[in-house]
Coordinates of C-alpha atoms in Angstrom, one line a residue:
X1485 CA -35.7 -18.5 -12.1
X1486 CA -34.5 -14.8 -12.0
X1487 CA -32.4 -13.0 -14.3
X1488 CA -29.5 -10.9 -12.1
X1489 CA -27.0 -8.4 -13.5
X1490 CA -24.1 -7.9 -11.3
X1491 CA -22.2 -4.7 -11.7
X1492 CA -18.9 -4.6 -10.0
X1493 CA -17.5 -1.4 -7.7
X1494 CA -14.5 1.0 -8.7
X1495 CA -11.1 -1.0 -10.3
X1496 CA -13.1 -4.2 -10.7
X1497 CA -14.7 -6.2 -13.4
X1498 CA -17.3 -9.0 -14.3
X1499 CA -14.3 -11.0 -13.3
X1500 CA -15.0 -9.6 -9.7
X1501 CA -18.4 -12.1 -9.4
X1502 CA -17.2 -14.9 -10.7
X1503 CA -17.9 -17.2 -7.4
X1504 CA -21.4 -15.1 -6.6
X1505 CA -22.0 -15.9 -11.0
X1506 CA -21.0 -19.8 -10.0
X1507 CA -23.5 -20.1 -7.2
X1508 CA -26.4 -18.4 -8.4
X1509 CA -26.1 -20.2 -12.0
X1510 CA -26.1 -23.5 -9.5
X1511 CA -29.6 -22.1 -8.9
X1512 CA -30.4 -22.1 -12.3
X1513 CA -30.3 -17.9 -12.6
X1514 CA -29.5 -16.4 -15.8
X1515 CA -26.3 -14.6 -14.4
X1516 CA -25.1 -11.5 -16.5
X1517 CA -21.7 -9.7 -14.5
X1518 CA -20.7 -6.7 -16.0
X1519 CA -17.8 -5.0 -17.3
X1520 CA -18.0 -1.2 -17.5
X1521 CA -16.5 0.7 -19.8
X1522 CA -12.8 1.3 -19.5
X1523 CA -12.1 -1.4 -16.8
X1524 CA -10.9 -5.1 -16.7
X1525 CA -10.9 -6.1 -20.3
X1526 CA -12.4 -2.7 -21.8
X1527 CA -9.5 -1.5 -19.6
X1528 CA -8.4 0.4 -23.7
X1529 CA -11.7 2.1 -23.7
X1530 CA -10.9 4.6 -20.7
X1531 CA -11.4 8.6 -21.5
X1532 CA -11.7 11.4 -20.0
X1533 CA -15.2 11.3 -21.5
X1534 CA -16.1 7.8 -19.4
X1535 CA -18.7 8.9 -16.2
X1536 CA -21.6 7.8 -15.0
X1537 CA -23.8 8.3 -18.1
X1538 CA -21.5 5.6 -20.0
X1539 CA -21.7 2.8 -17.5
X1540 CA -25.5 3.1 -17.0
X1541 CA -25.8 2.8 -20.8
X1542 CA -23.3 -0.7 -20.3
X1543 CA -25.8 -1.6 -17.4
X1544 CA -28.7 -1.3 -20.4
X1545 CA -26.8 -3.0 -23.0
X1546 CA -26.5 -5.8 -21.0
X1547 CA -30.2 -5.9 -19.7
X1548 CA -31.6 -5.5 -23.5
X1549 CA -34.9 -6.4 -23.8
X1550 CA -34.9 -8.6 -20.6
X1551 CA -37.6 -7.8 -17.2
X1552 CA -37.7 -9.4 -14.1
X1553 CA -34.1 -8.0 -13.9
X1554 CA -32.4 -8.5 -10.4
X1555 CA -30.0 -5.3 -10.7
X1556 CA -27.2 -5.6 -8.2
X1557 CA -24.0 -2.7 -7.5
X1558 CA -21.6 -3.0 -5.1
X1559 CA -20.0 0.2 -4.4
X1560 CA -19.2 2.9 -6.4
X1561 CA -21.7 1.3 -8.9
X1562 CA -24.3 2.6 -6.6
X1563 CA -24.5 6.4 -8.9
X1564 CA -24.9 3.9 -12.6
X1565 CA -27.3 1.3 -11.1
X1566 CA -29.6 4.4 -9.8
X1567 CA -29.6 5.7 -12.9
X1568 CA -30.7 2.6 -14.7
X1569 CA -33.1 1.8 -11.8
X1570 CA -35.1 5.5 -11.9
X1571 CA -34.4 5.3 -16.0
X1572 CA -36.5 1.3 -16.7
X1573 CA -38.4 0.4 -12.8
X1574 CA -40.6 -1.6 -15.0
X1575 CA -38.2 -3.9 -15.9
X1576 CA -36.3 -4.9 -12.7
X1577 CA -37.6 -6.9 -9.8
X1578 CA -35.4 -5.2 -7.5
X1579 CA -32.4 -3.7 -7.1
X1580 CA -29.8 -4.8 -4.3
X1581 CA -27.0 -2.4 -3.4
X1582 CA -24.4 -4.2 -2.0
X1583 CA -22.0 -2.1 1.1
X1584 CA -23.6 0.7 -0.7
X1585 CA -26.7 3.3 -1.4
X1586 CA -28.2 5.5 -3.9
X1587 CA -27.1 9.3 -3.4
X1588 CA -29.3 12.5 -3.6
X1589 CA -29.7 13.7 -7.2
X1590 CA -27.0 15.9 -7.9
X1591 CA -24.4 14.5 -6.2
X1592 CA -21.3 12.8 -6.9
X1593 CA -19.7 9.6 -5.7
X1594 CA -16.6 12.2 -4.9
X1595 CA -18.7 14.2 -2.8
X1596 CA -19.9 11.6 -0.8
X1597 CA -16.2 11.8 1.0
X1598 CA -14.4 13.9 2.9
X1599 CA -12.7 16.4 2.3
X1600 CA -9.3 15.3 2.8
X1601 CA -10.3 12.1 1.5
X1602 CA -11.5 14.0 -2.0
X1603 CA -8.4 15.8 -2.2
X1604 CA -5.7 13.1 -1.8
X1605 CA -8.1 11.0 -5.0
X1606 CA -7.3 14.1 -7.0
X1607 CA -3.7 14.1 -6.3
X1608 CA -3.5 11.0 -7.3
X1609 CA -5.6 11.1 -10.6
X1610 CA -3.0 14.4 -11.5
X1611 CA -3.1 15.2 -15.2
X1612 CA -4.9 12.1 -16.1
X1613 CA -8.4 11.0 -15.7
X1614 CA -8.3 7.7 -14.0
X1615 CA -8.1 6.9 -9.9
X1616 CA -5.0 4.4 -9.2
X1617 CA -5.8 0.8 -8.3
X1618 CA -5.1 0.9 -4.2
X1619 CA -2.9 -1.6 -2.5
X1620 CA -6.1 -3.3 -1.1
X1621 CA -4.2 -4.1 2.4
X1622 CA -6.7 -3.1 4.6
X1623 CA -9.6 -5.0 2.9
X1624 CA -9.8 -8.2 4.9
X1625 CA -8.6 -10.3 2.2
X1626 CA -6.2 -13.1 2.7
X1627 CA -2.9 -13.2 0.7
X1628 CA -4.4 -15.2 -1.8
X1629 CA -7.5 -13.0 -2.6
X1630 CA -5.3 -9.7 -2.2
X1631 CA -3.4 -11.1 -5.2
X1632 CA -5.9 -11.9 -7.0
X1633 CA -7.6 -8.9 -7.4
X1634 CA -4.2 -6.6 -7.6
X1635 CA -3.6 -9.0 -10.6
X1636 CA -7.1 -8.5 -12.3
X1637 CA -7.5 -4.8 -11.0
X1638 CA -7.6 -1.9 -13.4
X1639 CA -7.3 1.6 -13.0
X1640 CA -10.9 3.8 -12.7
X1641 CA -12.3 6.4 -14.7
X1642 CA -12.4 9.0 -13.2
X1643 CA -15.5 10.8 -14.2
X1644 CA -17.4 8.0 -12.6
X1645 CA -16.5 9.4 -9.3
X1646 CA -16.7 13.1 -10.6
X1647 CA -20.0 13.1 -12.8
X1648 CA -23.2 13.8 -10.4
X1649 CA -26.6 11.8 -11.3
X1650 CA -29.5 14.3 -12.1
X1651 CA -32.4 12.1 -11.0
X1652 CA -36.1 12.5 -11.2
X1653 CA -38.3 14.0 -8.2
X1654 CA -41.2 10.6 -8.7
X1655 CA -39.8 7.7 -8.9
X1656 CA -42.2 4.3 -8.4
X1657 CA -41.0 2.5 -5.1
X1658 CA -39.3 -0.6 -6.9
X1659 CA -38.0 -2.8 -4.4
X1660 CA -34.8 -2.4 -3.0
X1661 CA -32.5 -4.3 -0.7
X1662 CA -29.3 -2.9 1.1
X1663 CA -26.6 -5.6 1.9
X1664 CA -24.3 -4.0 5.2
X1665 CA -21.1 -5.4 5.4
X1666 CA -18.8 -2.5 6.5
X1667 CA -21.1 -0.1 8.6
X1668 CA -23.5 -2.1 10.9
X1669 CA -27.0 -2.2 10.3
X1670 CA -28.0 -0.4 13.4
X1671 CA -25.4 2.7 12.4
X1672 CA -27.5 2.4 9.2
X1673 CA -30.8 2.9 10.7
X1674 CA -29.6 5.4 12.9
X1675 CA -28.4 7.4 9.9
X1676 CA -31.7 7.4 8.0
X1677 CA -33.6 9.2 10.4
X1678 CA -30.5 12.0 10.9
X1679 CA -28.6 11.9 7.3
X1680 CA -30.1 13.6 4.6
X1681 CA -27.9 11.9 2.2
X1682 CA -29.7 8.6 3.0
X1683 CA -33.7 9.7 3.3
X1684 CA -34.0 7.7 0.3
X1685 CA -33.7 4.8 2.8
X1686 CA -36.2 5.6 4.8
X1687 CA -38.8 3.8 2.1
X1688 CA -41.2 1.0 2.8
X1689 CA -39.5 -0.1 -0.7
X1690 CA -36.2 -0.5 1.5
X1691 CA -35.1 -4.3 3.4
X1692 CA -32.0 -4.2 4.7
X1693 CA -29.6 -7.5 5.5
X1694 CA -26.4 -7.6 7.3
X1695 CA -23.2 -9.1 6.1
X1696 CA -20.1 -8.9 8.6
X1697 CA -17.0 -8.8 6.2
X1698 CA -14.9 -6.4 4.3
X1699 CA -16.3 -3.8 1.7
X1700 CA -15.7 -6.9 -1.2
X1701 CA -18.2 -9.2 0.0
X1702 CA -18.1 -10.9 -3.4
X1703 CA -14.2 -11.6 -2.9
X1704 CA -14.7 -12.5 1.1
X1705 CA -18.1 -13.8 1.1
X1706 CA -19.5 -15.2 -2.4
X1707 CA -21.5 -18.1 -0.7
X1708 CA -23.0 -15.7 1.8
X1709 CA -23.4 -12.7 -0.8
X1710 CA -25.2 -14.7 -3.6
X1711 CA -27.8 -16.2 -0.8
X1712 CA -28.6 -12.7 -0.1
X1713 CA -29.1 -11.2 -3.6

């Protein structure tokens, strides 16, 4: 049996996988979702100090001393499951991004927008230093789910968006999955081979699987999501 840590995208917590948690546990998986640092119920420990670097070190609290680690992000946990993956590859089996990908080293989650897009998140940080939890209407969640998560949702640090990942130029080609669910696959493959910011994919390291549903697969599609990890 494998050992996975789940790592939730922006606003969410380990409360975020609790049905993906259920069915892989039914598998008899050591399951270990995450709660990063200033969200859900460490919602008190949010700073402008929180980025990147502070929820990869959460990622490698949880992990300890375990290997065999199945690392899964969804999301904006893409940028603090990188840097765990490039920082201990000898103790994962793989890492699974889920509606997400690793970015090009020195680059920001931020950046990977547009520009219009960038500045309306900054209007809406202001003065402070955490992104607003969205209305979530557009996610392809049914009432019930939608109020779920606005009830459980927490406000983002912002430097996790902000705080680019300095990675290094050899990295050993540890397995890696890609779970679609927003952008189909074939946009994906057509992207590797004229996107810079996805080369990275272009790895014989790199499967890729398709799941049709919104960007929260593990709200949508639990059943279907845990099958895949």
């Amino acid at each position: 049996m494998a050992t996975y840590v789940l790592v939730p995208g922006f606003w969410l917590g380990a409360w975020a996988w609790d049905a993906v948690a259920a069915e892989l546990r039914g598998q008899g998986h050591e399951v270990l979702p995450v709660t990063l640092t200033g969200l859900a119920e460490r919602a008190s420990e949010a700073s402008p100090e929180v980025g990147v670097d502070t929820h990869a070190q959460d990622i490698l609290d949880v992990i300890g001393d375990r290997s065999g680690v199945v690392l899964v992000g969804h999301s904006g946990a893409s940028l603090p499951v990188t840097a765990v993956a490039d920082r201990i590859p000898e103790r994962l089996a793989r890492v699974v991004y889920v509606d997400t990908a690793p970015l090009p080293s020195g680059m920001a989650q931020i950046d990977f927008q547009e520009p219009e897009e960038q500045a309306a998140v900054r209007a809406a940080v202001g003065d402070g230093f955490t992104i607003p939890v969205p209305d979530f209407a557009d996610a392809g969640f049914t009432g019930e789910q939608r109020a779920h998560v606005l009830a459980h949702a927490t406000p983002e640090p912002f430097g996790a968006a902000t705080q680019p990942l300095v990675r290094p130029e050899e990295r050993p080609a540890l397995p890696k999955t890609m779970i679609c669910c927003t952008i189909p696959l074939a946009a994906v493959r057509s992207m590797i081979g004229t996107a810079p910011v996805f080369a990275e994919l272009a790895g014989p390291e790199w499967t890729f699987l398709e799941l049709p549903t919104g960007h929260w697969p593990m709200i949508t599609e639990p059943a279907r999501l845990a099958a895949m990890c």
